[in-house]
Short mmCIF file of C-alpha atoms in Angstrom, two decimals:
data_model
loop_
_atom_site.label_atom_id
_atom_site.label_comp_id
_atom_site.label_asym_id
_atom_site.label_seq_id
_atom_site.Cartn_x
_atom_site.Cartn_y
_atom_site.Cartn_z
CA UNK A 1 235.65 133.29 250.23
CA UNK A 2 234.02 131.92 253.07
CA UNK A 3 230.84 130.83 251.14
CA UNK A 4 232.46 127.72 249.98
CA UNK A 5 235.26 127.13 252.10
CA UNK A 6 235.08 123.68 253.77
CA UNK A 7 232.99 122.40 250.91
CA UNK A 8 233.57 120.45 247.95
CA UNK A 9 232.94 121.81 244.24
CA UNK A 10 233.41 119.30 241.53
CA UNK A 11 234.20 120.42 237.82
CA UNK A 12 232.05 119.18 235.37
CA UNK A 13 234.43 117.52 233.16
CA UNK A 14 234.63 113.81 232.40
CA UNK A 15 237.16 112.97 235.34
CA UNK A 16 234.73 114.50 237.65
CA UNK A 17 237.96 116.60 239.62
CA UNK A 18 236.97 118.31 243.32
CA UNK A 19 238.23 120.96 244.51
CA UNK A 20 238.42 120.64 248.47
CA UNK A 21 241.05 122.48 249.74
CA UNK A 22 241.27 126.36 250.57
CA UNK A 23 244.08 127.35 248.07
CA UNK A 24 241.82 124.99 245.02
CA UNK A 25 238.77 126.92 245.75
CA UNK A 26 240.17 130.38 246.38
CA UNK A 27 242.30 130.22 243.29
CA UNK A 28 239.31 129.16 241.43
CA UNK A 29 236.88 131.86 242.51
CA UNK A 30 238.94 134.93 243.95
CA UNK A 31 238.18 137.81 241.99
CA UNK A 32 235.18 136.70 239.90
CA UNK A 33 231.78 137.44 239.43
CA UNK A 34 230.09 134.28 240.55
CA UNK A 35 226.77 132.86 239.04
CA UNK A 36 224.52 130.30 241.24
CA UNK A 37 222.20 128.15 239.12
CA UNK A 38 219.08 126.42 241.07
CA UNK A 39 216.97 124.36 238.61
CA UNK A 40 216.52 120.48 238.19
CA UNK A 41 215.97 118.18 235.18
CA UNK A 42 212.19 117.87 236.15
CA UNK A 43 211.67 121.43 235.61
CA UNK A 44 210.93 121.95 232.67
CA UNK A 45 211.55 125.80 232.38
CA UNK A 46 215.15 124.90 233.86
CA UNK A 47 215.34 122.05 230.36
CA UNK A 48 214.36 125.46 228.20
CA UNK A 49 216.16 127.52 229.76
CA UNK A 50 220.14 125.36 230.11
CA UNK A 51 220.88 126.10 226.33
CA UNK A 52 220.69 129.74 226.75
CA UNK A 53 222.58 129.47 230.33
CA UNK A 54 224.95 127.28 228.10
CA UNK A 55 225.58 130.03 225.18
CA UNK A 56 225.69 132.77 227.36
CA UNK A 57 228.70 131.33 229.46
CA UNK A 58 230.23 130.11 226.41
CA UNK A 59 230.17 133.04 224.96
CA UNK A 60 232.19 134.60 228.21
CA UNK A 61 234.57 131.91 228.53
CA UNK A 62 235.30 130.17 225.29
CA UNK A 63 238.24 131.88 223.81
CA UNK A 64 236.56 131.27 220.32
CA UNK A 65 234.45 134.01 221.39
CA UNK A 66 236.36 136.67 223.82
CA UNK A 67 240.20 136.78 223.46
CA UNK A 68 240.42 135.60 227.55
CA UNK A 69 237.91 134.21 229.46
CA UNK A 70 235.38 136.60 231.41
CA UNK A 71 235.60 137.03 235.24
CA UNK A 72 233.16 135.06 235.74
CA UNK A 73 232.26 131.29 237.85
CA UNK A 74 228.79 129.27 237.13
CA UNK A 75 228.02 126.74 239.71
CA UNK A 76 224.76 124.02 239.90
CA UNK A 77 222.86 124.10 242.67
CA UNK A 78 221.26 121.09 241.81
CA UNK A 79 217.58 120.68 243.45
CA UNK A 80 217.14 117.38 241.89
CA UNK A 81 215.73 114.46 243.48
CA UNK A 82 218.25 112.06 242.57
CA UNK A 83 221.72 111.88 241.53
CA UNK A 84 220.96 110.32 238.36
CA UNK A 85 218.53 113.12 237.48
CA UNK A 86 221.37 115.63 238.38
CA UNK A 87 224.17 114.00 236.01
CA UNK A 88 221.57 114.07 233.38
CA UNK A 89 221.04 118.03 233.80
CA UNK A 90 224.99 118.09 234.23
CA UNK A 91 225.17 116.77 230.84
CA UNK A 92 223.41 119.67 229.19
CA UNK A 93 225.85 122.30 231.38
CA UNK A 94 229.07 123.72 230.50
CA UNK A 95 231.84 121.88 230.63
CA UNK A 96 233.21 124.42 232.90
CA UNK A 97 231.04 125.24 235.60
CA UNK A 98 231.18 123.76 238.70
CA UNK A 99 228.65 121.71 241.18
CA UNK A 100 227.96 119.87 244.47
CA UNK A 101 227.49 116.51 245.12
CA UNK A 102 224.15 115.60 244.93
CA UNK A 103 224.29 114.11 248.79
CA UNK A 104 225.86 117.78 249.85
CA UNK A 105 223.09 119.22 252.20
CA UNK A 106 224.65 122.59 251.61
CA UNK A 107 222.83 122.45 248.93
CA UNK A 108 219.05 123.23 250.77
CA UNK A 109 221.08 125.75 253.07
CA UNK A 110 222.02 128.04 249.33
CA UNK A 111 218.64 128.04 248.82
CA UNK A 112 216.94 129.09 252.14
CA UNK A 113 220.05 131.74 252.37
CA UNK A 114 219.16 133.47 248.88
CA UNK A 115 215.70 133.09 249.35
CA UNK A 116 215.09 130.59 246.39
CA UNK A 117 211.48 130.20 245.88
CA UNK A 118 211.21 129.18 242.25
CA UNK A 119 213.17 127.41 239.21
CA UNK A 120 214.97 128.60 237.30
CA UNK A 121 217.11 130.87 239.36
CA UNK A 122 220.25 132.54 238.60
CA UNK A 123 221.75 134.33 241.76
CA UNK A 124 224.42 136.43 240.77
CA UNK A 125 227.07 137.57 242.97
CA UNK A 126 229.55 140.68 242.95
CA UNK A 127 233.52 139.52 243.39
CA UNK A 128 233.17 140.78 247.27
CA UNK A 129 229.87 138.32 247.84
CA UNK A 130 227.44 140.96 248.34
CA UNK A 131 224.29 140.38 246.16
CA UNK A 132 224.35 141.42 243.07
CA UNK A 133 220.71 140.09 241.52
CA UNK A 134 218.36 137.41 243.16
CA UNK A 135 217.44 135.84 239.99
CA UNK A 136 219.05 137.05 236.31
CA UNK A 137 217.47 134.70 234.63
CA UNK A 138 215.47 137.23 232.44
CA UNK A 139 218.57 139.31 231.84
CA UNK A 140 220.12 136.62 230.34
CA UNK A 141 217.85 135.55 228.05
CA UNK A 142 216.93 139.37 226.62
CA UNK A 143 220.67 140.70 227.00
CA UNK A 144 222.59 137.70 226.57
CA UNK A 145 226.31 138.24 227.22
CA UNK A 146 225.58 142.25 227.83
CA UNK A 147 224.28 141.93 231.01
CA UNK A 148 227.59 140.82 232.32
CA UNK A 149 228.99 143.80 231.24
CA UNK A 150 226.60 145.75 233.56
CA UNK A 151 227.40 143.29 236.16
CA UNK A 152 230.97 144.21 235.95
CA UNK A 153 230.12 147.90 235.96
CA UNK A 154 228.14 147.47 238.93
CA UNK A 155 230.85 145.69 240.71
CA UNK A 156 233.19 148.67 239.97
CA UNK A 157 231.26 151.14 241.45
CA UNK A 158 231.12 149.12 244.69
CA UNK A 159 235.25 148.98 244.27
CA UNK A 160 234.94 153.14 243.71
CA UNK A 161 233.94 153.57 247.39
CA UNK A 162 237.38 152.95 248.23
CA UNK A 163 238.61 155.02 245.85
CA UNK A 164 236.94 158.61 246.04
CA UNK A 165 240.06 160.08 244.26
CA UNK A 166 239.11 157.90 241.30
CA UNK A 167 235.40 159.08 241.41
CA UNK A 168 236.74 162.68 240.26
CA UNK A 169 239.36 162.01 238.41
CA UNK A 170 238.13 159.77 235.90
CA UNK A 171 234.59 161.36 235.50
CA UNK A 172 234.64 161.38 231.51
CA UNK A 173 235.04 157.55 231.52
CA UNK A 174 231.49 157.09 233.19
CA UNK A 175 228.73 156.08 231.76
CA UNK A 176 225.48 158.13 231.32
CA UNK A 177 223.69 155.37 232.60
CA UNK A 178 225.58 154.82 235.93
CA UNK A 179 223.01 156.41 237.93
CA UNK A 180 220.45 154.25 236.63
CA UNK A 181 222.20 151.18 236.89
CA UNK A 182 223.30 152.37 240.52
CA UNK A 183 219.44 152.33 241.48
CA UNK A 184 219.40 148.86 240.08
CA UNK A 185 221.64 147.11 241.57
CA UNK A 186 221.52 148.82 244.74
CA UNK A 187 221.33 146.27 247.85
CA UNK A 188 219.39 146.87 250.79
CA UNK A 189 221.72 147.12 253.93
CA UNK A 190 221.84 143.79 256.12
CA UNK A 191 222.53 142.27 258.83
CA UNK A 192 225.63 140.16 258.88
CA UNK A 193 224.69 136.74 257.88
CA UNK A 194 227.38 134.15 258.63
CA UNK A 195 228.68 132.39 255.05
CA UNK A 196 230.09 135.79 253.83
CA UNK A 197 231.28 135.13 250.76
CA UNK A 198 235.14 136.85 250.29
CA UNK A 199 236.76 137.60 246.98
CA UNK A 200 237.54 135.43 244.24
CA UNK A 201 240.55 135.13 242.11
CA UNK A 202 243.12 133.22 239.84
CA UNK A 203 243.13 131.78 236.20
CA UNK A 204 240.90 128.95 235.06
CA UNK A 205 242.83 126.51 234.04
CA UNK A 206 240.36 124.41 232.50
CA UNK A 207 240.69 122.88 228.99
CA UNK A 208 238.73 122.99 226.08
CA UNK A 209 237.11 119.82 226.46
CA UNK A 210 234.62 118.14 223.87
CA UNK A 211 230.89 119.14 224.27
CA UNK A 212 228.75 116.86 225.90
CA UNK A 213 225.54 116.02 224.03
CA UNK A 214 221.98 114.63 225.12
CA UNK A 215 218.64 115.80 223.78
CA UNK A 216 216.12 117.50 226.18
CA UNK A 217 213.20 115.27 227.66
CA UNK A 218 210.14 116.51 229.35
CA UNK A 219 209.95 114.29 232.46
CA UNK A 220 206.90 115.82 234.07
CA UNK A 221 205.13 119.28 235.58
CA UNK A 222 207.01 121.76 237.07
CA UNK A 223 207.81 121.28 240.64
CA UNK A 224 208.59 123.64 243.63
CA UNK A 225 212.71 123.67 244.26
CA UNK A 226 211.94 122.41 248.01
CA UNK A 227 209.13 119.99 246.90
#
């Protein structure tokens, strides 16, 4: 949990809540699958791209869709160049996700740490922090709310290690395509970087709230996330 302890995430709801404190922000991420979204509102791939980011969480979390919301945390990393172009990307967002303040430097330090070189990028992150995919992006426009079923796989396998008894035991209940998805998700051994996220846990408690609406704009060329 360490990724975001000390910092402040703010909901994006119309009161604008933070959570600063290490029981808000542990209870809000502990045991969850946790989605980082770089992009900006002059990047125009990110303007294409929101309303798919937008059904594809809804689809997870709305219990319209899924009898209890997924596992499953979307923040904005905003790389905007002002605050007002942030709130107007913010608008087009889930009302449940999460962001930093626009004035947060943290912000620049998420994207040299996952190696953010382009927009839009999805970094996707297994319940322990390790690294689950640099960029799903493309996954979630051709699988839509599928991939995140793979994602959870992937995270169990990770949770199997623990549990070799489990391996054996339960081999009927594996997928055919384990091994395959084993290769894919596989993460190169590092060093330890400091920021390691921990676990993430606890019920959302949001509310339905009403959606916010805005039509897209095309504000200029597509620009570098560090430019």
């Amino acid at each position: 949990m360490e990724l975001f302890l000390g910092k402040v995430l703010v909901k994006n709801n119309w009161d604008r809540n933070e959570l600063d404190t290490e029981r808000e922000i542990t209870m809000k991420l502990q045991n969850r699958i946790l989605m980082l979204f770089f992009g900006s509102w002059d990047c125009e791939r990110c303007q294409d791209f929101v309303p798919t980011l937008k059904d594809f969480y809804k689809r997870l979390m709305d219990s319209f869709y899924m009898e209890r919301p997924s596992q499953l945390v979307l923040i904005y990393v905003s790389l905007d160049d002002s605050e007002v172009l942030q709130e107007k990307l913010l608008k087009k967002l889930p009302k449940w996700c999460l962001f930093l303040h626009h004035d947060d430097p943290y912000r620049k330090e998420l994207g040299v740490k996952f190696e953010v070189h382009e927009t839009p990028t999805v970094v996707v992150l297994r319940p322990d922090g390790s690294l689950l995919l640099p960029n799903a992006v493309s996954e979630i426009c051709e699988l839509g709310p599928d991939c995140f079923r793979q994602w959870q796989e992937a995270a169990q396998v990770i949770d199997r290690n623990f549990e070799m008894h489990v391996e054996f035991d339960d081999k009927k209940m594996r997928s055919v395509t384990d091994p395959i998805r084993k290769l894919k998700y596989k993460v190169e051994k590092k060093k330890k970087r400091r920021g390691f996220l921990g676990g993430w846990g606890g019920r959302d408690e949001d509310e339905d709230e009403e959606d916010q609406n805005g039509d897209l704009h095309d504000n200029g060329d597509f620009k570098g996330p560090w430019d």
